mmCIF file of C-alpha atoms and ligand atoms in Angstrom:
data_model
loop_
_atom_site.group_PDB
_atom_site.id
_atom_site.type_symbol
_atom_site.label_atom_id
_atom_site.label_comp_id
_atom_site.label_asym_id
_atom_site.label_seq_id
_atom_site.Cartn_x
_atom_site.Cartn_y
_atom_site.Cartn_z
ATOM 1 C CA MET A 1 53.009 -13.364 43.077
ATOM 2 C CA ARG A 2 50.090 -13.582 45.461
ATOM 3 C CA ARG A 3 47.841 -10.524 45.235
ATOM 4 C CA VAL A 4 45.317 -9.535 47.884
ATOM 5 C CA TYR A 5 42.780 -6.832 47.128
ATOM 6 C CA LEU A 6 41.618 -4.724 50.086
ATOM 7 C CA ASP A 7 40.367 -1.713 48.127
ATOM 8 C CA ASN A 8 36.724 -2.645 47.698
ATOM 9 C CA ASN A 9 35.496 0.887 48.435
ATOM 10 C CA ALA A 10 37.237 1.942 45.211
ATOM 11 C CA THR A 11 35.606 -0.848 43.243
ATOM 12 C CA THR A 12 34.610 -4.456 43.788
ATOM 13 C CA PRO A 13 35.245 -7.474 41.578
ATOM 14 C CA LEU A 14 32.253 -8.718 39.618
ATOM 15 C CA LEU A 15 30.739 -11.788 41.261
ATOM 16 C CA PRO A 16 30.724 -14.805 38.896
ATOM 17 C CA GLU A 17 26.920 -15.155 39.326
ATOM 18 C CA VAL A 18 26.491 -11.519 38.361
ATOM 19 C CA PHE A 19 28.644 -11.966 35.267
ATOM 20 C CA GLU A 20 26.635 -15.051 34.242
ATOM 21 C CA ALA A 21 23.374 -13.124 34.662
ATOM 22 C CA MET A 22 24.504 -10.215 32.461
ATOM 23 C CA ARG A 23 26.426 -12.202 29.838
ATOM 24 C CA PRO A 24 23.473 -13.065 27.500
ATOM 25 C CA TYR A 25 22.531 -9.384 27.249
ATOM 26 C CA PHE A 26 25.774 -8.529 25.453
ATOM 27 C CA ALA A 27 25.073 -10.778 22.484
ATOM 28 C CA GLU A 28 22.038 -13.016 21.990
ATOM 29 C CA ARG A 29 19.616 -10.828 24.015
ATOM 30 C CA PHE A 30 20.539 -7.529 22.433
ATOM 31 C CA GLY A 31 17.148 -5.845 21.988
ATOM 32 C CA ASN A 32 16.432 -2.213 22.771
ATOM 33 C CA ALA A 33 14.143 -2.329 25.811
ATOM 34 C CA SER A 34 11.908 0.293 24.148
ATOM 35 C CA SER A 35 11.216 -1.897 21.065
ATOM 36 C CA ILE A 36 7.824 -3.577 20.896
ATOM 37 C CA HIS A 37 8.991 -6.754 19.137
ATOM 38 C CA HIS A 38 10.216 -9.954 20.806
ATOM 39 C CA HIS A 39 13.795 -8.717 21.230
ATOM 40 C CA GLY A 40 12.690 -5.549 22.978
ATOM 41 C CA GLN A 41 10.178 -7.365 25.149
ATOM 42 C CA GLU A 42 12.883 -9.759 26.276
ATOM 43 C CA THR A 43 15.202 -7.005 27.448
ATOM 44 C CA ARG A 44 12.315 -4.929 28.862
ATOM 45 C CA ALA A 45 11.360 -7.882 31.055
ATOM 46 C CA ALA A 46 14.979 -8.212 32.225
ATOM 47 C CA VAL A 47 15.186 -4.496 33.069
ATOM 48 C CA GLU A 48 11.912 -4.607 35.016
ATOM 49 C CA ASN A 49 13.000 -7.748 36.814
ATOM 50 C CA ALA A 50 16.222 -5.988 37.859
ATOM 51 C CA ARG A 51 14.198 -2.974 39.004
ATOM 52 C CA GLU A 52 12.194 -5.256 41.311
ATOM 53 C CA SER A 53 15.403 -6.662 42.828
ATOM 54 C CA VAL A 54 16.922 -3.217 43.432
ATOM 55 C CA ALA A 55 13.634 -2.027 44.945
ATOM 56 C CA ASP A 56 13.614 -5.082 47.199
ATOM 57 C CA LEU A 57 17.123 -4.231 48.462
ATOM 58 C CA LEU A 58 16.051 -0.672 49.314
ATOM 59 C CA GLY A 59 12.543 -1.417 50.577
ATOM 60 C CA CYS A 60 10.722 0.649 47.946
ATOM 61 C CA ARG A 61 8.468 0.180 44.915
ATOM 62 C CA ALA A 62 9.990 -0.787 41.591
ATOM 63 C CA SER A 63 8.505 2.350 40.000
ATOM 64 C CA GLU A 64 10.593 4.456 42.403
ATOM 65 C CA ILE A 65 13.909 3.200 40.939
ATOM 66 C CA VAL A 66 15.637 5.245 38.208
ATOM 67 C CA PHE A 67 18.612 3.515 36.577
ATOM 68 C CA THR A 68 21.625 5.740 35.941
ATOM 69 C CA SER A 69 25.218 5.416 34.729
ATOM 70 C CA GLY A 70 26.495 5.165 38.314
ATOM 71 C CA GLY A 71 26.693 6.842 41.676
ATOM 72 C CA THR A 72 27.977 10.151 40.350
ATOM 73 C CA GLU A 73 25.024 10.548 38.000
ATOM 74 C CA ALA A 74 22.555 9.464 40.689
ATOM 75 C CA ASP A 75 23.992 12.067 43.082
ATOM 76 C CA ASN A 76 23.976 14.820 40.450
ATOM 77 C CA LEU A 77 20.429 13.940 39.400
ATOM 78 C CA ALA A 78 19.286 14.241 43.008
ATOM 79 C CA ILE A 79 21.179 17.440 43.802
ATOM 80 C CA SER A 80 20.278 19.297 40.614
ATOM 81 C CA GLY A 81 16.907 17.672 40.155
ATOM 82 C CA LEU A 82 15.384 18.345 43.553
ATOM 83 C CA ALA A 83 16.293 22.022 44.039
ATOM 84 C CA LYS A 84 16.307 25.103 41.857
ATOM 85 C CA ALA A 85 18.164 28.430 41.810
ATOM 86 C CA GLY A 86 17.213 30.521 44.830
ATOM 87 C CA ASP A 87 16.715 27.448 47.026
ATOM 88 C CA HIS A 88 18.827 26.693 50.070
ATOM 89 C CA VAL A 89 20.533 23.288 50.218
ATOM 90 C CA ILE A 90 22.143 21.676 53.289
ATOM 91 C CA THR A 91 24.921 19.146 52.867
ATOM 92 C CA SER A 92 28.016 18.069 54.794
ATOM 93 C CA SER A 93 31.718 18.760 54.465
ATOM 94 C CA ILE A 94 32.564 15.036 54.157
ATOM 95 C CA GLU A 95 30.417 14.146 51.143
ATOM 96 C CA HIS A 96 31.917 12.360 48.160
ATOM 97 C CA HIS A 97 32.946 14.804 45.447
ATOM 98 C CA ALA A 98 29.920 13.664 43.412
ATOM 99 C CA VAL A 99 27.785 15.563 45.947
ATOM 100 C CA LEU A 100 30.307 18.131 47.179
ATOM 101 C CA HIS A 101 31.297 19.423 43.758
ATOM 102 C CA ALA A 102 27.683 19.296 42.524
ATOM 103 C CA ALA A 103 26.692 21.421 45.540
ATOM 104 C CA LYS A 104 29.594 23.828 44.957
ATOM 105 C CA HIS A 105 28.502 24.189 41.342
ATOM 106 C CA LEU A 106 24.952 24.991 42.468
ATOM 107 C CA GLU A 107 26.383 27.619 44.808
ATOM 108 C CA GLU A 108 28.048 29.307 41.828
ATOM 109 C CA THR A 109 24.758 29.320 39.929
ATOM 110 C CA GLY A 110 22.524 31.042 42.473
ATOM 111 C CA TYR A 111 21.689 28.431 45.098
ATOM 112 C CA GLU A 112 22.594 28.921 48.740
ATOM 113 C CA VAL A 113 24.440 25.991 50.254
ATOM 114 C CA THR A 114 25.366 25.245 53.868
ATOM 115 C CA PHE A 115 28.147 22.705 54.463
ATOM 116 C CA ILE A 116 27.657 21.127 57.897
ATOM 117 C CA PRO A 117 30.869 20.159 59.763
ATOM 118 C CA VAL A 118 31.501 16.796 61.442
ATOM 119 C CA ASP A 119 32.939 15.897 64.834
ATOM 120 C CA GLY A 120 36.220 14.075 65.479
ATOM 121 C CA ARG A 121 34.567 10.719 64.799
ATOM 122 C CA GLY A 122 33.330 11.926 61.420
ATOM 123 C CA LEU A 123 29.690 12.260 62.478
ATOM 124 C CA VAL A 124 27.240 14.971 61.466
ATOM 125 C CA ASP A 125 25.260 16.267 64.451
ATOM 126 C CA PRO A 126 21.549 16.274 63.510
ATOM 127 C CA ALA A 127 21.154 19.376 65.726
ATOM 128 C CA ASP A 128 23.479 21.214 63.307
ATOM 129 C CA VAL A 129 21.220 20.203 60.433
ATOM 130 C CA ARG A 130 18.193 21.534 62.314
ATOM 131 C CA ARG A 131 20.004 24.787 63.105
ATOM 132 C CA ALA A 132 20.956 25.245 59.443
ATOM 133 C CA LEU A 133 17.326 25.141 58.256
ATOM 134 C CA ARG A 134 16.000 28.323 56.676
ATOM 135 C CA PRO A 135 12.583 29.219 55.278
ATOM 136 C CA THR A 136 14.108 28.742 51.811
ATOM 137 C CA THR A 137 15.653 25.314 52.537
ATOM 138 C CA LYS A 138 14.519 22.858 49.849
ATOM 139 C CA LEU A 139 16.929 19.957 50.158
ATOM 140 C CA ILE A 140 19.165 18.188 52.683
ATOM 141 C CA SER A 141 21.790 15.835 51.208
ATOM 142 C CA ILE A 142 23.802 13.894 53.796
ATOM 143 C CA MET A 143 25.556 10.645 52.902
ATOM 144 C CA MET A 144 24.633 7.394 54.598
ATOM 145 C CA ALA A 145 28.179 6.009 54.913
ATOM 146 C CA ASN A 146 31.449 7.718 54.138
ATOM 147 C CA ASN A 147 33.641 6.160 51.459
ATOM 148 C CA GLU A 148 36.924 6.878 53.259
ATOM 149 C CA THR A 149 36.117 6.001 56.870
ATOM 150 C CA GLY A 150 32.942 3.904 56.580
ATOM 151 C CA VAL A 151 31.340 6.109 59.260
ATOM 152 C CA VAL A 152 27.547 5.744 59.123
ATOM 153 C CA GLN A 153 25.606 8.963 59.613
ATOM 154 C CA PRO A 154 22.441 9.318 61.737
ATOM 155 C CA VAL A 155 20.267 9.438 58.617
ATOM 156 C CA GLU A 156 17.045 8.385 60.347
ATOM 157 C CA GLU A 157 17.273 11.364 62.707
ATOM 158 C CA ILE A 158 18.059 13.662 59.793
ATOM 159 C CA GLY A 159 15.095 12.179 57.910
ATOM 160 C CA LYS A 160 12.822 13.103 60.825
ATOM 161 C CA ILE A 161 14.163 16.663 60.859
ATOM 162 C CA ALA A 162 13.563 16.920 57.104
ATOM 163 C CA ALA A 163 10.003 15.600 57.487
ATOM 164 C CA GLU A 164 9.180 18.034 60.311
ATOM 165 C CA ALA A 165 10.528 20.929 58.262
ATOM 166 C CA GLY A 166 8.850 19.816 55.033
ATOM 167 C CA VAL A 167 12.235 19.622 53.293
ATOM 168 C CA LEU A 168 13.407 17.012 50.775
ATOM 169 C CA PHE A 169 16.107 14.592 51.929
ATOM 170 C CA HIS A 170 18.637 12.831 49.676
ATOM 171 C CA THR A 171 21.230 10.386 50.942
ATOM 172 C CA ASP A 172 24.228 8.983 49.070
ATOM 173 C CA ALA A 173 24.148 5.282 49.962
ATOM 174 C CA VAL A 174 26.780 4.262 47.395
ATOM 175 C CA GLN A 175 29.045 2.878 50.142
ATOM 176 C CA THR A 176 26.183 1.424 52.156
ATOM 177 C CA ALA A 177 24.178 -0.633 49.658
ATOM 178 C CA GLY A 178 24.913 -4.312 50.061
ATOM 179 C CA LYS A 179 26.900 -3.721 53.266
ATOM 180 C CA VAL A 180 24.211 -2.535 55.666
ATOM 181 C CA ALA A 181 20.446 -3.108 55.408
ATOM 182 C CA ILE A 182 18.687 -0.124 53.838
ATOM 183 C CA ASP A 183 15.032 0.777 54.266
ATOM 184 C CA VAL A 184 14.117 4.048 52.572
ATOM 185 C CA ALA A 185 10.908 4.358 54.612
ATOM 186 C CA ARG A 186 12.825 4.127 57.894
ATOM 187 C CA ILE A 187 15.375 6.653 56.675
ATOM 188 C CA GLY A 188 12.564 8.924 55.568
ATOM 189 C CA CYS A 189 14.440 9.992 52.431
ATOM 190 C CA HIS A 190 12.998 11.220 49.144
ATOM 191 C CA ALA A 191 16.026 10.137 47.132
ATOM 192 C CA LEU A 192 18.886 7.664 47.663
ATOM 193 C CA SER A 193 21.838 6.882 45.378
ATOM 194 C CA ILE A 194 23.554 3.543 44.806
ATOM 195 C CA SER A 195 26.312 2.368 42.442
ATOM 196 C CA GLY A 196 26.792 -1.073 40.876
ATOM 197 C CA HIS A 197 30.558 -1.335 41.089
ATOM 198 C CA LYS A 198 30.622 -0.843 44.852
ATOM 199 C CA MET A 199 28.450 -3.934 45.296
ATOM 200 C CA HIS A 200 30.016 -6.491 42.942
ATOM 201 C CA ALA A 201 28.177 -5.387 39.773
ATOM 202 C CA PRO A 202 30.138 -3.652 36.979
ATOM 203 C CA GLN A 203 31.294 -0.060 36.700
ATOM 204 C CA GLY A 204 29.003 2.326 34.833
ATOM 205 C CA VAL A 205 25.605 1.465 36.283
ATOM 206 C CA GLY A 206 23.756 2.762 39.321
ATOM 207 C CA ALA A 207 20.339 3.841 40.487
ATOM 208 C CA LEU A 208 18.509 6.627 42.222
ATOM 209 C CA PHE A 209 15.505 5.881 44.398
ATOM 210 C CA VAL A 210 13.009 8.716 43.980
ATOM 211 C CA LYS A 211 10.018 8.625 46.308
ATOM 212 C CA LYS A 212 6.653 8.513 44.570
ATOM 213 C CA GLY A 213 5.229 11.994 44.128
ATOM 214 C CA THR A 214 8.629 13.741 44.362
ATOM 215 C CA ARG A 215 9.172 16.210 41.514
ATOM 216 C CA LEU A 216 12.512 15.634 39.854
ATOM 217 C CA GLN A 217 14.018 17.793 37.136
ATOM 218 C CA PRO A 218 15.941 15.496 34.737
ATOM 219 C CA LEU A 219 19.588 16.046 33.903
ATOM 220 C CA PHE A 220 19.195 14.878 30.283
ATOM 221 C CA TYR A 221 16.565 15.541 27.676
ATOM 222 C CA GLY A 222 15.658 12.881 25.141
ATOM 223 C CA GLY A 223 13.281 9.937 25.105
ATOM 224 C CA ARG A 224 10.819 9.066 27.829
ATOM 225 C CA HIS A 225 13.005 6.384 29.371
ATOM 226 C CA GLU A 226 12.775 5.748 33.096
ATOM 227 C CA ARG A 227 9.399 7.554 33.228
ATOM 228 C CA SER A 228 11.008 10.693 31.785
ATOM 229 C CA ARG A 229 13.391 10.920 34.731
ATOM 230 C CA ARG A 230 16.493 9.736 32.826
ATOM 231 C CA ALA A 231 16.556 9.861 29.041
ATOM 232 C CA GLY A 232 18.780 7.435 27.143
ATOM 233 C CA THR A 233 18.618 3.828 25.970
ATOM 234 C CA GLU A 234 19.030 1.587 28.991
ATOM 235 C CA ASN A 235 22.351 -0.161 29.690
ATOM 236 C CA VAL A 236 20.622 -3.541 29.791
ATOM 237 C CA PRO A 237 23.622 -5.760 30.707
ATOM 238 C CA GLY A 238 24.608 -3.324 33.470
ATOM 239 C CA ILE A 239 21.069 -3.056 34.801
ATOM 240 C CA VAL A 240 20.636 -6.843 34.789
ATOM 241 C CA ALA A 241 23.935 -7.119 36.684
ATOM 242 C CA LEU A 242 22.884 -4.507 39.228
ATOM 243 C CA GLY A 243 19.616 -6.389 39.758
ATOM 244 C CA GLU A 244 21.440 -9.685 40.322
ATOM 245 C CA ALA A 245 23.980 -8.049 42.649
ATOM 246 C CA ALA A 246 21.114 -6.479 44.613
ATOM 247 C CA ARG A 247 19.344 -9.846 44.867
ATOM 248 C CA LEU A 248 22.512 -11.546 46.122
ATOM 249 C CA ALA A 249 23.298 -8.694 48.518
ATOM 250 C CA LYS A 250 19.799 -8.824 50.006
ATOM 251 C CA ALA A 251 20.036 -12.593 50.491
ATOM 252 C CA ALA A 252 23.490 -12.261 52.110
ATOM 253 C CA LEU A 253 22.318 -9.476 54.441
ATOM 254 C CA ASP A 254 19.294 -11.559 55.428
ATOM 255 C CA ARG A 255 21.713 -14.404 56.301
ATOM 256 C CA GLY A 256 23.890 -12.032 58.362
ATOM 257 C CA GLY A 257 26.717 -11.996 55.789
ATOM 258 C CA ASP A 258 27.876 -8.587 56.950
ATOM 259 C CA LYS A 259 28.869 -10.174 60.290
ATOM 260 C CA LYS A 260 31.521 -12.316 58.553
ATOM 261 C CA ILE A 261 33.054 -9.252 56.886
ATOM 262 C CA ALA A 262 32.885 -7.282 60.147
ATOM 263 C CA ASP A 263 34.737 -10.085 61.982
ATOM 264 C CA LEU A 264 37.498 -10.126 59.343
ATOM 265 C CA ARG A 265 37.762 -6.330 59.398
ATOM 266 C CA ASP A 266 37.937 -6.264 63.193
ATOM 267 C CA ARG A 267 40.667 -8.915 63.213
ATOM 268 C CA LEU A 268 42.643 -6.945 60.651
ATOM 269 C CA GLU A 269 42.213 -3.677 62.527
ATOM 270 C CA GLN A 270 43.005 -5.079 65.963
ATOM 271 C CA GLY A 271 45.982 -7.025 64.615
ATOM 272 C CA ILE A 272 47.436 -3.895 63.023
ATOM 273 C CA LEU A 273 46.915 -1.739 66.108
ATOM 274 C CA ALA A 274 48.391 -4.408 68.381
ATOM 275 C CA GLN A 275 51.598 -4.550 66.334
ATOM 276 C CA ILE A 276 52.106 -0.924 65.348
ATOM 277 C CA ASP A 277 52.641 2.089 67.633
ATOM 278 C CA ASP A 278 51.531 5.608 66.781
ATOM 279 C CA ALA A 279 48.601 4.426 64.706
ATOM 280 C CA GLY A 280 44.882 4.895 65.224
ATOM 281 C CA VAL A 281 41.548 4.277 63.537
ATOM 282 C CA ASN A 282 39.957 7.312 61.883
ATOM 283 C CA GLY A 283 36.292 7.231 62.843
ATOM 284 C CA ALA A 284 36.813 5.017 65.925
ATOM 285 C CA GLY A 285 33.864 5.309 68.267
ATOM 286 C CA ALA A 286 31.358 5.964 65.476
ATOM 287 C CA PRO A 287 29.120 3.356 63.830
ATOM 288 C CA ARG A 288 30.903 2.113 60.714
ATOM 289 C CA THR A 289 30.179 -0.093 57.712
ATOM 290 C CA PRO A 290 31.447 -3.611 58.404
ATOM 291 C CA ASN A 291 34.106 -3.630 55.667
ATOM 292 C CA THR A 292 36.069 -0.405 56.136
ATOM 293 C CA SER A 293 39.028 0.515 58.310
ATOM 294 C CA ASN A 294 40.879 3.799 57.872
ATOM 295 C CA ILE A 295 44.087 3.966 59.903
ATOM 296 C CA HIS A 296 46.676 6.714 60.362
ATOM 297 C CA PHE A 297 50.301 5.586 60.634
ATOM 298 C CA ASP A 298 52.028 8.677 61.963
ATOM 299 C CA GLY A 299 55.300 9.840 60.475
ATOM 300 C CA ILE A 300 55.005 8.406 56.958
ATOM 301 C CA GLU A 301 53.245 9.282 53.720
ATOM 302 C CA GLY A 302 50.175 7.255 52.792
ATOM 303 C CA GLU A 303 51.277 7.146 49.155
ATOM 304 C CA ALA A 304 54.575 5.543 50.178
ATOM 305 C CA ILE A 305 52.680 2.900 52.170
ATOM 306 C CA VAL A 306 50.353 2.152 49.248
ATOM 307 C CA ILE A 307 53.288 1.734 46.850
ATOM 308 C CA ALA A 308 55.353 -0.373 49.267
ATOM 309 C CA LEU A 309 52.408 -2.691 49.996
ATOM 310 C CA ASP A 310 51.515 -2.942 46.319
ATOM 311 C CA LEU A 311 55.053 -4.088 45.520
ATOM 312 C CA LYS A 312 54.467 -6.960 47.954
ATOM 313 C CA GLY A 313 51.037 -7.807 46.519
ATOM 314 C CA LEU A 314 48.615 -5.970 48.825
ATOM 315 C CA ALA A 315 46.245 -3.407 47.264
ATOM 316 C CA VAL A 316 44.979 -0.694 49.633
ATOM 317 C CA SER A 317 44.497 3.036 49.147
ATOM 318 C CA THR A 318 44.713 6.480 50.631
ATOM 319 C CA GLY A 319 41.466 8.407 50.675
ATOM 320 C CA ALA A 320 43.324 11.367 49.252
ATOM 321 C CA ALA A 321 42.655 12.710 45.794
ATOM 322 C CA CYS A 322 45.571 13.560 43.567
ATOM 323 C CA SER A 323 44.944 16.915 41.978
ATOM 324 C CA SER A 324 47.339 18.907 39.802
ATOM 325 C CA GLY A 325 50.176 16.570 40.649
ATOM 326 C CA ALA A 326 50.052 17.348 44.370
ATOM 327 C CA ILE A 327 48.732 14.943 46.972
ATOM 328 C CA GLU A 328 45.982 16.793 48.762
ATOM 329 C CA PRO A 329 45.221 15.581 52.272
ATOM 330 C CA SER A 330 41.741 14.063 52.397
ATOM 331 C CA HIS A 331 38.953 16.636 52.879
ATOM 332 C CA VAL A 332 37.117 14.056 54.977
ATOM 333 C CA LEU A 333 39.974 13.489 57.433
ATOM 334 C CA LEU A 334 40.728 17.216 57.655
ATOM 335 C CA ALA A 335 37.055 17.883 58.399
ATOM 336 C CA MET A 336 37.356 15.362 61.255
ATOM 337 C CA GLY A 337 40.154 17.471 62.726
ATOM 338 C CA LEU A 338 43.189 15.408 61.727
ATOM 339 C CA ARG A 339 46.370 17.409 61.204
ATOM 340 C CA PRO A 340 47.323 17.520 57.487
ATOM 341 C CA ASN A 341 50.357 15.255 58.031
ATOM 342 C CA GLN A 342 48.212 12.753 59.936
ATOM 343 C CA ALA A 343 45.588 12.827 57.178
ATOM 344 C CA ARG A 344 48.350 12.230 54.622
ATOM 345 C CA ALA A 345 49.571 9.262 56.680
ATOM 346 C CA SER A 346 46.216 7.483 56.514
ATOM 347 C CA ILE A 347 45.389 4.281 54.680
ATOM 348 C CA ARG A 348 42.024 2.770 53.877
ATOM 349 C CA PHE A 349 41.583 -0.992 54.042
ATOM 350 C CA SER A 350 38.251 -2.064 52.556
ATOM 351 C CA LEU A 351 37.127 -5.678 52.429
ATOM 352 C CA GLY A 352 34.679 -7.349 50.048
ATOM 353 C CA LYS A 353 32.577 -10.479 49.754
ATOM 354 C CA GLN A 354 35.579 -12.302 48.287
ATOM 355 C CA THR A 355 37.922 -11.434 51.197
ATOM 356 C CA THR A 356 39.100 -14.498 53.137
ATOM 357 C CA ALA A 357 40.744 -15.086 56.524
ATOM 358 C CA GLU A 358 43.960 -15.899 54.601
ATOM 359 C CA ASP A 359 43.806 -12.483 52.937
ATOM 360 C CA VAL A 360 43.651 -10.858 56.375
ATOM 361 C CA ASP A 361 46.595 -13.007 57.562
ATOM 362 C CA PHE A 362 48.546 -11.911 54.492
ATOM 363 C CA ALA A 363 47.877 -8.242 55.306
ATOM 364 C CA LEU A 364 48.725 -8.758 58.971
ATOM 365 C CA ALA A 365 52.056 -10.294 58.023
ATOM 366 C CA LEU A 366 52.896 -7.490 55.611
ATOM 367 C CA VAL A 367 51.660 -4.214 57.076
ATOM 368 C CA PRO A 368 53.682 -4.059 60.344
ATOM 369 C CA GLU A 369 57.036 -4.810 58.679
ATOM 370 C CA THR A 370 56.298 -2.319 55.889
ATOM 371 C CA ILE A 371 55.389 0.469 58.310
ATOM 372 C CA ALA A 372 58.494 -0.264 60.422
ATOM 373 C CA ARG A 373 60.733 -0.149 57.334
ATOM 374 C CA LEU A 374 59.210 3.114 56.073
ATOM 375 C CA ARG A 375 59.505 4.697 59.491
ATOM 376 C CA GLU A 376 63.172 3.778 59.646
ATOM 377 C CA LEU A 377 63.645 5.688 56.402
ATOM 378 C CA SER A 378 61.418 8.576 57.480
ATOM 379 C CA PRO A 379 63.186 11.830 58.315
ATOM 380 C CA VAL A 380 60.158 13.041 60.297
ATOM 381 C CA TYR A 381 59.245 9.956 62.310
ATOM 382 C CA ARG A 382 60.628 10.025 65.832
ATOM 383 C CA LYS A 383 58.788 7.538 67.996
ATOM 384 C CA THR A 384 59.179 9.596 71.146
ATOM 385 C CA ALA A 385 58.213 12.863 69.476
ATOM 386 C CA ILE A 386 54.859 11.613 68.162
ATOM 387 C CA GLY A 387 51.997 12.711 70.317
ATOM 388 C CA SER A 388 54.164 15.102 72.344
HETATM 389 N N1 LIG B 1 29.383 8.411 46.336
HETATM 390 C C1 LIG B 1 30.243 7.714 47.078
HETATM 391 C C2 LIG B 1 30.093 7.727 48.569
HETATM 392 C C3 LIG B 1 31.279 7.002 46.475
HETATM 393 O O1 LIG B 1 32.145 6.326 47.227
HETATM 394 C C4 LIG B 1 31.380 7.020 45.071
HETATM 395 C C5 LIG B 1 32.508 6.330 44.389
HETATM 396 O O2 LIG B 1 33.602 6.231 44.923
HETATM 397 C C6 LIG B 1 30.440 7.733 44.326
HETATM 398 C C7 LIG B 1 29.452 8.429 45.007
HETATM 399 C C8 LIG B 1 30.497 7.782 42.843
HETATM 400 O O3 LIG B 1 30.018 6.571 42.288
HETATM 401 P P1 LIG B 1 30.435 6.125 40.805
HETATM 402 O O4 LIG B 1 31.867 5.711 40.871
HETATM 403 O O5 LIG B 1 29.507 4.980 40.499
HETATM 404 O O6 LIG B 1 30.208 7.277 39.912
#
């Protein structure tokens, strides 16, 4: 059966070039990068080379990159490492749980946290961030692009507000890196998180940019790895892969590669909307990453759509998290003002570097008939009643 994968915001396939780059570091180049002999020097050089490539993607110095086990660790390191009990932290209501739950945990342990709302397009208003500032504010953490909708936040404006107020600024760029050009100096951030598996490197590796001179409390205690910012023997194959993925992503962005993905995404989105009534793009009207389209198909359950499409070979997802057996409507879509049943009826299509025009045709052939069939079976869908 033909299978088409449009769930690249969940994870991306490893690029063959990335796999080739990391492969030797599983076996013949096995040294501990802290060892002073040949084997260690070999892997140390590979780690530092990867650091240069990641720094090049983000527009920073190599010494400002801290390798981590992924986006979740990078986010937690930033949130816990840049503020302390008694400090006030500003974040948004649409953050990934890696930030949201870290911030909620801080709140329980003596920090004060303000969760900024978003408008109907999923955008944070920088004026709200300014209004939330207090004399005790230490950190602002607002994501660069949302994982569910792809909506890109006005991070440069928020960076300016942070600079004027003398407050630290962290941004979660896990869903941005490799899709949109990133320049940490333009953003004006002190910390920025990325994750390998969202940019065609493997799962279990990521990085945090930490601006030179920024004091960071580590999460782990141990050796002096990563300039004492992240103890633990480096995941050399993962780091090498992240470096190669960053190098390829930078080259593709410089060639305008994001335009190709944006064209495919737009064709998919417009084709779906042209063929299906009572559907709409979540985040329409806001700047979005080129690969993501989140669409509500009123009157049916997102889970049912995902399962029906999967049976026909198309992998997509709902943004919703499944907790304690119940399908919770997405906190992101609810924060944007969607009704719970509309949030539950939403599907995320996310394209990757490997997505082809034929993949989009396949989806366009499948989605309308699947939605029509599910709506026929739906006890709640009445075409005329929707929107009234
Ligand atoms: N932040 C965002 C915006 C994400 O989309 C994700 C993963 O879905 C993460 C953080 C967590 O990254 P990781 O899976 O590498 O821990």
